[in-house]
Amino acid sequence: MTSVRLPGNVLVAVMIACVATCYGFGLSLFPQIIPDMRKDLAFDYAFVGTVTGLVQFSTVAFAVLATLLVHRIGAARTVVASVSLCGLCLSGIPIIDNLYVVAGLLVAGATGASTFVPMINLASRVVRAEQRGFAMSLISSAPAFGVLINSALVAAYAGSGHWQMIWYLTGAATITLAIVTHILFGRAGLFDSGTSHETFASTAGASASLRSIMPWVVLIFALGFINGLMPYPYLTYLSPFLREELGYSVGFASWLWATIGAVGIGAGFAIGTISSRLGSRYAMLACYSSFLAAGALVVLDPSMELSILSGIFFSLGFYPIYGLLPAYVSHRATPRLAVTVLGICTVFQGIGGTTGNFFGGVIKTSTESFGGIYLAVAVTAAVAAALTILLPKDQRAQAE
């Protein structure tokens, strides 16, 4: 099946790096340096809401595209192409003065969905079924590494007015990763067809048709929508909330982002362990409970101490949650069908992110405060927890 017997953990590490760059740099970097870019490019928060909404909507297009490409050219090629496009767009942002072209590069560079959707296919090929929930939790937590790197770069360059250097560095790193990924995937034979039954780890008792999983897959799609609607506005408006409404320094904002990234790295291991031992449903409940606490803390008291605690709770839920839905689906559907379900779910997630960021801008404009955004996060998290309880148990858990 492979040209060279590369260890599975090496290939998982490469997958983590790909998701870390495309989500960490392509999606999470812009919100951290909004105040700094506004000074030079002179855009308002209506523009921020529109652009970040379009960025989230672009994940819909990339999710659909990825689903098609995985079945046409394979998961590995789809990942390499996505990382390459992300790197090229990131590199172009600092050399363009036109605001609308910059917006276009931000939208085109948000290839996180087309990087992540193929991961359930690749993980099925290199990870044993009993470890898949843990591996997908780590992969979905990968953006935490990107956020951690972003925070260090923002602290080093944004405060001194050199925000362009951040885009240059992240763009170069992403392009380099695309080259390395192409080489390693090629040596591992992952460019071979990944859609045949022989290339997938077995999924005992899994459903093979979309109709057969319809009773519960609707809940998965609803949770996918909420996973975009709820968390992304929290992040998009965090730095402006801290620096412009609360008056905290760029150093504190960067440190809080670094904390979110650092906690997110550990969250993948912690939530992944819960998923492996108790099932994905319990792990999802832990994540949504963390979101609820994160939003409620900001609403109750946005002091420095509680803002940090809110960030910790948010990070515990944010990074692992995007791997838990694929892990759950992988136990209840065949890998080929799981790719389709994940693609559709990511479409709903993108629609949710677009909706959330747009209404986040509306809330700020109409109330002249960011506080309502975080109240909405808490309420939506409670709804998501209720939906999770309605999900049937993982088939793997039932078998055990």
Short mmCIF file of C-alpha atoms in Angstrom, two decimals:
data_model
loop_
_atom_site.label_atom_id
_atom_site.label_comp_id
_atom_site.label_asym_id
_atom_site.label_seq_id
_atom_site.Cartn_x
_atom_site.Cartn_y
_atom_site.Cartn_z
CA MET A 1 0.00 0.00 0.00
CA THR A 2 2.92 2.32 0.68
CA SER A 3 6.20 2.91 -1.07
CA VAL A 4 8.09 3.46 2.21
CA ARG A 5 6.99 2.25 5.65
CA LEU A 6 6.77 5.62 7.39
CA PRO A 7 5.49 5.41 10.98
CA GLY A 8 1.86 6.41 11.40
CA ASN A 9 2.75 8.99 14.05
CA VAL A 10 5.04 10.76 11.56
CA LEU A 11 2.23 11.03 9.05
CA VAL A 12 -0.19 12.21 11.75
CA ALA A 13 2.37 14.86 12.71
CA VAL A 14 2.44 16.07 9.10
CA MET A 15 -1.37 16.22 9.08
CA ILE A 16 -1.27 18.22 12.32
CA ALA A 17 1.20 20.66 10.75
CA CYS A 18 -1.00 21.14 7.67
CA VAL A 19 -4.12 21.89 9.71
CA ALA A 20 -2.08 24.11 12.06
CA THR A 21 -0.93 26.33 9.22
CA CYS A 22 -4.13 26.57 7.20
CA TYR A 23 -6.35 27.19 10.21
CA GLY A 24 -3.81 28.83 12.50
CA PHE A 25 -2.39 31.21 9.87
CA GLY A 26 -5.10 31.27 7.22
CA LEU A 27 -8.05 31.80 9.57
CA SER A 28 -6.79 32.88 13.01
CA LEU A 29 -4.03 35.36 12.20
CA PHE A 30 -6.15 38.19 10.80
CA PRO A 31 -8.31 38.59 13.94
CA GLN A 32 -5.18 39.04 16.05
CA ILE A 33 -3.87 41.97 14.03
CA ILE A 34 -7.11 43.72 13.06
CA PRO A 35 -6.26 46.83 15.15
CA ASP A 36 -2.80 47.09 13.57
CA MET A 37 -3.97 46.61 9.97
CA ARG A 38 -6.80 49.11 10.48
CA LYS A 39 -4.28 51.86 11.18
CA ASP A 40 -2.66 51.46 7.76
CA LEU A 41 -5.58 50.28 5.64
CA ALA A 42 -8.31 52.37 7.32
CA PHE A 43 -11.24 49.94 7.40
CA ASP A 44 -14.13 49.89 9.88
CA TYR A 45 -15.80 47.08 11.81
CA ALA A 46 -18.57 46.73 9.26
CA PHE A 47 -15.78 45.76 6.85
CA VAL A 48 -14.31 43.39 9.46
CA GLY A 49 -17.64 41.67 9.93
CA THR A 50 -18.16 41.36 6.19
CA VAL A 51 -14.66 40.04 5.45
CA THR A 52 -14.56 37.57 8.33
CA GLY A 53 -18.04 36.43 7.35
CA LEU A 54 -16.86 35.89 3.78
CA VAL A 55 -13.81 34.05 5.08
CA GLN A 56 -16.09 31.67 6.93
CA PHE A 57 -18.33 31.38 3.89
CA SER A 58 -15.28 30.46 1.83
CA THR A 59 -14.94 27.40 4.02
CA VAL A 60 -18.25 26.28 2.54
CA ALA A 61 -16.81 26.43 -0.96
CA PHE A 62 -13.59 24.75 0.12
CA ALA A 63 -15.49 22.02 1.96
CA VAL A 64 -17.56 21.24 -1.13
CA LEU A 65 -14.46 21.40 -3.32
CA ALA A 66 -12.51 19.15 -0.97
CA THR A 67 -15.28 16.55 -0.90
CA LEU A 68 -15.26 16.43 -4.69
CA LEU A 69 -11.47 16.43 -4.98
CA VAL A 70 -10.99 13.64 -2.45
CA HIS A 71 -13.13 11.35 -4.61
CA ARG A 72 -11.48 12.58 -7.85
CA ILE A 73 -7.76 13.10 -7.14
CA GLY A 74 -7.36 11.67 -3.64
CA ALA A 75 -7.05 13.08 -0.13
CA ALA A 76 -3.27 13.58 -0.16
CA ARG A 77 -3.22 15.70 -3.32
CA THR A 78 -6.13 17.76 -2.01
CA VAL A 79 -4.21 18.54 1.18
CA VAL A 80 -1.02 19.53 -0.65
CA ALA A 81 -2.91 21.79 -3.06
CA SER A 82 -4.78 23.46 -0.18
CA VAL A 83 -1.65 24.17 1.85
CA SER A 84 0.09 25.54 -1.24
CA LEU A 85 -2.77 27.94 -2.03
CA CYS A 86 -2.88 29.11 1.57
CA GLY A 87 0.85 29.88 1.55
CA LEU A 88 0.67 31.85 -1.69
CA CYS A 89 -2.24 33.97 -0.43
CA LEU A 90 -0.60 34.69 2.90
CA SER A 91 2.55 35.82 1.13
CA GLY A 92 0.60 38.20 -1.10
CA ILE A 93 -1.30 40.06 1.64
CA PRO A 94 1.53 42.39 2.79
CA ILE A 95 2.54 43.47 -0.72
CA ILE A 96 -0.95 44.61 -1.78
CA ASP A 97 -2.26 48.08 -0.89
CA ASN A 98 -5.74 47.65 -2.36
CA LEU A 99 -8.16 46.85 0.46
CA TYR A 100 -10.44 44.72 -1.69
CA VAL A 101 -7.60 42.63 -3.07
CA VAL A 102 -6.39 42.04 0.49
CA ALA A 103 -9.90 40.92 1.40
CA GLY A 104 -9.87 38.56 -1.58
CA LEU A 105 -6.55 37.05 -0.48
CA LEU A 106 -7.89 36.54 3.05
CA VAL A 107 -10.93 34.77 1.64
CA ALA A 108 -8.94 32.66 -0.85
CA GLY A 109 -6.29 31.82 1.75
CA ALA A 110 -8.78 30.35 4.19
CA THR A 111 -8.26 26.82 2.92
CA GLY A 112 -8.68 25.20 6.32
CA ALA A 113 -11.79 23.27 5.28
CA SER A 114 -10.20 21.78 2.17
CA THR A 115 -7.24 20.76 4.31
CA PHE A 116 -9.28 19.24 7.14
CA VAL A 117 -12.02 17.42 5.22
CA PRO A 118 -9.54 14.93 3.66
CA MET A 119 -8.04 14.14 7.08
CA ILE A 120 -10.69 11.56 7.98
CA ASN A 121 -9.70 9.72 4.79
CA LEU A 122 -5.98 9.89 5.54
CA ALA A 123 -6.43 9.03 9.21
CA SER A 124 -8.45 5.96 8.22
CA ARG A 125 -5.48 4.79 6.18
CA VAL A 126 -2.72 5.28 8.75
CA VAL A 127 -4.42 5.08 12.18
CA ARG A 128 -6.09 2.06 13.81
CA ALA A 129 -9.82 2.41 14.37
CA GLU A 130 -9.54 2.38 18.17
CA GLN A 131 -7.06 5.29 18.06
CA ARG A 132 -8.87 7.34 15.43
CA GLY A 133 -10.82 9.51 17.88
CA PHE A 134 -7.62 10.40 19.69
CA ALA A 135 -5.78 11.14 16.42
CA MET A 136 -8.61 13.28 15.01
CA SER A 137 -8.79 15.20 18.27
CA LEU A 138 -5.09 15.99 17.98
CA ILE A 139 -5.45 16.97 14.34
CA SER A 140 -8.40 19.24 15.07
CA SER A 141 -6.42 20.82 17.93
CA ALA A 142 -3.58 21.64 15.53
CA PRO A 143 -4.69 25.26 14.97
CA ALA A 144 -3.59 25.87 18.57
CA PHE A 145 0.02 25.57 17.40
CA GLY A 146 -0.64 28.18 14.73
CA VAL A 147 -2.32 30.51 17.22
CA LEU A 148 0.63 30.12 19.60
CA ILE A 149 3.05 31.04 16.81
CA ASN A 150 0.78 33.93 15.75
CA SER A 151 0.82 35.34 19.27
CA ALA A 152 4.61 35.35 19.40
CA LEU A 153 4.81 37.03 15.98
CA VAL A 154 2.19 39.64 16.88
CA ALA A 155 4.01 40.49 20.09
CA ALA A 156 7.30 40.79 18.19
CA TYR A 157 6.17 42.75 15.13
CA ALA A 158 2.63 44.16 15.37
CA GLY A 159 3.28 46.42 18.33
CA SER A 160 6.12 48.14 16.46
CA GLY A 161 4.02 48.64 13.33
CA HIS A 162 5.60 45.87 11.25
CA TRP A 163 2.54 43.64 10.85
CA GLN A 164 3.51 42.94 7.23
CA MET A 165 6.47 40.83 8.42
CA ILE A 166 4.04 38.43 10.12
CA TRP A 167 2.38 37.64 6.80
CA TYR A 168 5.74 37.18 5.06
CA LEU A 169 6.96 34.71 7.68
CA THR A 170 3.76 32.67 7.89
CA GLY A 171 3.45 32.57 4.11
CA ALA A 172 7.01 31.31 3.66
CA ALA A 173 6.54 28.68 6.38
CA THR A 174 3.31 27.44 4.78
CA ILE A 175 4.83 27.11 1.31
CA THR A 176 7.77 25.21 2.80
CA LEU A 177 5.37 22.86 4.58
CA ALA A 178 3.52 22.18 1.31
CA ILE A 179 6.79 21.02 -0.26
CA VAL A 180 7.69 18.81 2.70
CA THR A 181 4.18 17.33 2.83
CA HIS A 182 4.30 16.48 -0.88
CA ILE A 183 7.59 14.63 -0.39
CA LEU A 184 6.50 12.65 2.70
CA PHE A 185 3.04 11.77 1.40
CA GLY A 186 4.65 10.60 -1.82
CA ARG A 187 7.14 8.39 0.00
CA ALA A 188 4.34 6.91 2.10
CA GLY A 189 2.29 6.08 -0.99
CA LEU A 190 -0.63 8.27 0.06
CA PHE A 191 -0.99 9.65 -3.45
CA ASP A 192 -2.26 6.22 -4.45
CA SER A 193 -6.04 5.84 -4.63
CA GLY A 194 -7.52 6.34 -1.19
CA THR A 195 -11.10 5.56 -2.02
CA SER A 196 -10.95 1.81 -2.51
CA HIS A 197 -12.06 -0.46 0.28
CA GLU A 198 -8.59 -1.97 0.56
CA THR A 199 -7.01 1.29 1.67
CA PHE A 200 -9.24 1.90 4.64
CA ALA A 201 -9.07 0.57 8.14
CA SER A 202 -12.16 -1.47 8.83
CA THR A 203 -15.15 0.13 10.54
CA ALA A 204 -17.25 -2.69 11.92
CA GLY A 205 -20.98 -2.17 11.85
CA ALA A 206 -20.72 1.16 10.03
CA SER A 207 -23.49 2.39 7.76
CA ALA A 208 -22.80 2.66 4.04
CA SER A 209 -25.58 4.96 2.78
CA LEU A 210 -26.59 8.50 3.67
CA ARG A 211 -30.23 7.46 4.00
CA SER A 212 -29.40 4.80 6.58
CA ILE A 213 -27.77 7.37 8.90
CA MET A 214 -30.34 10.12 8.40
CA PRO A 215 -31.97 9.80 11.86
CA TRP A 216 -28.81 11.04 13.58
CA VAL A 217 -26.84 12.76 10.84
CA VAL A 218 -29.29 15.68 10.93
CA LEU A 219 -28.12 16.34 14.49
CA ILE A 220 -24.52 16.21 13.27
CA PHE A 221 -25.28 18.83 10.62
CA ALA A 222 -26.97 21.03 13.23
CA LEU A 223 -23.94 20.74 15.48
CA GLY A 224 -21.70 21.55 12.53
CA PHE A 225 -23.66 24.77 11.99
CA ILE A 226 -23.38 25.65 15.68
CA ASN A 227 -19.65 24.92 15.64
CA GLY A 228 -19.31 27.78 13.17
CA LEU A 229 -22.00 30.05 14.60
CA MET A 230 -20.70 30.06 18.16
CA PRO A 231 -16.89 29.93 18.45
CA TYR A 232 -15.69 32.06 15.54
CA PRO A 233 -17.24 35.37 16.68
CA TYR A 234 -15.59 34.78 20.07
CA LEU A 235 -12.19 34.76 18.37
CA THR A 236 -12.88 37.32 15.64
CA TYR A 237 -13.80 40.08 18.08
CA LEU A 238 -11.56 39.09 20.98
CA SER A 239 -8.60 41.40 20.26
CA PRO A 240 -10.79 44.42 19.42
CA PHE A 241 -12.84 43.75 22.57
CA LEU A 242 -9.76 43.57 24.77
CA ARG A 243 -7.78 46.41 23.23
CA GLU A 244 -10.41 48.89 22.08
CA GLU A 245 -13.40 48.41 24.40
CA LEU A 246 -11.62 47.33 27.59
CA GLY A 247 -8.40 49.27 26.99
CA TYR A 248 -5.99 46.39 27.61
CA SER A 249 -2.54 46.51 26.03
CA VAL A 250 -1.42 44.68 22.92
CA GLY A 251 0.90 42.70 25.20
CA PHE A 252 -1.99 41.38 27.29
CA ALA A 253 -4.07 40.56 24.22
CA SER A 254 -1.16 38.68 22.64
CA TRP A 255 -0.48 36.85 25.90
CA LEU A 256 -4.14 35.81 26.14
CA TRP A 257 -4.03 34.51 22.56
CA ALA A 258 -0.84 32.63 23.42
CA THR A 259 -2.61 31.11 26.42
CA ILE A 260 -5.49 30.01 24.20
CA GLY A 261 -3.00 28.38 21.84
CA ALA A 262 -1.00 26.70 24.59
CA VAL A 263 -4.07 25.31 26.33
CA GLY A 264 -5.43 24.15 22.99
CA ILE A 265 -2.39 21.93 22.48
CA GLY A 266 -3.07 20.14 25.75
CA ALA A 267 -6.80 20.11 25.09
CA GLY A 268 -6.31 17.78 22.14
CA PHE A 269 -4.72 15.18 24.39
CA ALA A 270 -7.24 15.62 27.23
CA ILE A 271 -10.41 15.59 25.12
CA GLY A 272 -8.95 12.91 22.85
CA THR A 273 -8.46 10.68 25.87
CA ILE A 274 -12.08 11.19 26.90
CA SER A 275 -13.18 10.35 23.36
CA SER A 276 -11.10 7.16 23.25
CA ARG A 277 -12.28 5.92 26.64
CA LEU A 278 -15.88 7.13 26.94
CA GLY A 279 -16.88 7.94 23.37
CA SER A 280 -17.15 11.08 21.26
CA ARG A 281 -20.49 12.15 22.74
CA TYR A 282 -19.07 12.64 26.23
CA ALA A 283 -16.08 14.46 24.79
CA MET A 284 -18.41 16.79 22.87
CA LEU A 285 -20.41 17.48 26.04
CA ALA A 286 -17.17 18.45 27.79
CA CYS A 287 -16.37 20.86 24.94
CA TYR A 288 -19.78 22.55 24.91
CA SER A 289 -19.70 22.91 28.68
CA SER A 290 -16.37 24.70 28.30
CA PHE A 291 -17.87 27.06 25.70
CA LEU A 292 -20.75 27.83 28.05
CA ALA A 293 -18.34 28.71 30.86
CA ALA A 294 -16.17 30.82 28.52
CA GLY A 295 -19.04 32.98 27.34
CA ALA A 296 -20.60 33.34 30.78
CA LEU A 297 -17.34 34.49 32.39
CA VAL A 298 -16.89 37.34 29.91
CA VAL A 299 -20.48 38.46 30.43
CA LEU A 300 -20.19 38.34 34.23
CA ASP A 301 -16.85 40.14 34.54
CA PRO A 302 -14.37 40.90 31.71
CA SER A 303 -11.52 41.57 34.12
CA MET A 304 -8.04 40.44 33.19
CA GLU A 305 -8.22 37.41 35.46
CA LEU A 306 -11.62 36.20 34.27
CA SER A 307 -10.75 37.02 30.66
CA ILE A 308 -7.80 34.65 30.95
CA LEU A 309 -9.99 32.00 32.58
CA SER A 310 -12.56 32.47 29.82
CA GLY A 311 -9.85 31.98 27.22
CA ILE A 312 -8.72 28.77 28.92
CA PHE A 313 -12.25 27.34 28.95
CA PHE A 314 -12.78 28.40 25.35
CA SER A 315 -9.56 26.75 24.22
CA LEU A 316 -10.43 23.49 25.98
CA GLY A 317 -13.52 23.19 23.80
CA PHE A 318 -12.59 24.99 20.61
CA TYR A 319 -9.73 22.99 19.19
CA PRO A 320 -10.87 19.41 19.88
CA ILE A 321 -14.52 19.90 18.89
CA TYR A 322 -13.78 19.86 15.16
CA GLY A 323 -12.20 16.44 15.38
CA LEU A 324 -14.93 14.92 17.52
CA LEU A 325 -17.69 15.10 14.92
CA PRO A 326 -15.53 13.30 12.31
CA ALA A 327 -14.49 10.75 14.93
CA TYR A 328 -18.12 10.11 15.85
CA VAL A 329 -19.12 9.76 12.19
CA SER A 330 -16.16 7.46 11.45
CA HIS A 331 -17.55 4.93 13.95
CA ARG A 332 -21.04 4.99 12.45
CA ALA A 333 -20.38 5.25 8.70
CA THR A 334 -17.92 3.82 6.20
CA PRO A 335 -14.87 6.03 5.54
CA ARG A 336 -16.02 6.93 2.02
CA LEU A 337 -19.44 8.02 3.28
CA ALA A 338 -17.80 9.71 6.28
CA VAL A 339 -15.86 12.01 3.91
CA THR A 340 -19.15 13.08 2.31
CA VAL A 341 -20.81 13.64 5.69
CA LEU A 342 -17.82 15.62 6.93
CA GLY A 343 -17.86 17.73 3.77
CA ILE A 344 -21.55 18.55 4.22
CA CYS A 345 -20.98 19.20 7.92
CA THR A 346 -18.15 21.61 7.11
CA VAL A 347 -20.47 23.43 4.70
CA PHE A 348 -22.92 23.98 7.56
CA GLN A 349 -20.00 25.03 9.74
CA GLY A 350 -18.97 27.63 7.18
CA ILE A 351 -22.53 28.94 6.93
CA GLY A 352 -22.64 29.13 10.71
CA GLY A 353 -19.34 30.99 10.85
CA THR A 354 -20.53 33.47 8.22
CA THR A 355 -23.76 34.01 10.14
CA GLY A 356 -22.00 34.34 13.48
CA ASN A 357 -19.38 36.83 12.32
CA PHE A 358 -21.94 38.91 10.44
CA PHE A 359 -24.28 39.17 13.42
CA GLY A 360 -21.30 39.76 15.68
CA GLY A 361 -20.60 42.91 13.68
CA VAL A 362 -24.29 43.83 13.86
CA ILE A 363 -24.31 43.38 17.64
CA LYS A 364 -21.25 45.60 18.03
CA THR A 365 -22.66 48.28 15.73
CA SER A 366 -26.14 48.32 17.28
CA THR A 367 -25.14 48.07 20.96
CA GLU A 368 -21.73 49.76 20.74
CA SER A 369 -20.35 46.87 22.78
CA PHE A 370 -18.95 43.42 22.16
CA GLY A 371 -20.59 42.00 25.30
CA GLY A 372 -23.68 40.68 23.52
CA ILE A 373 -21.50 38.46 21.34
CA TYR A 374 -20.25 36.53 24.36
CA LEU A 375 -23.73 36.18 25.83
CA ALA A 376 -24.79 34.61 22.53
CA VAL A 377 -21.82 32.21 22.78
CA ALA A 378 -23.00 30.97 26.18
CA VAL A 379 -26.62 30.50 25.10
CA THR A 380 -25.70 28.69 21.88
CA ALA A 381 -23.32 26.38 23.75
CA ALA A 382 -26.18 25.29 26.00
CA VAL A 383 -28.28 24.44 22.94
CA ALA A 384 -25.40 22.44 21.46
CA ALA A 385 -25.02 20.44 24.66
CA ALA A 386 -28.72 19.54 24.55
CA LEU A 387 -28.41 18.35 20.94
CA THR A 388 -25.38 16.24 21.82
CA ILE A 389 -27.34 14.41 24.49
CA LEU A 390 -29.84 13.39 21.80
CA LEU A 391 -27.16 11.66 19.70
CA PRO A 392 -27.08 7.84 19.83
CA LYS A 393 -24.01 6.25 21.36
CA ASP A 394 -20.90 5.62 19.30
CA GLN A 395 -21.18 2.17 17.73
CA ARG A 396 -17.68 1.45 18.96
CA ALA A 397 -18.79 2.24 22.48
CA GLN A 398 -21.82 0.00 22.05
CA ALA A 399 -19.62 -2.83 20.86
CA GLU A 400 -17.44 -2.48 23.91
#
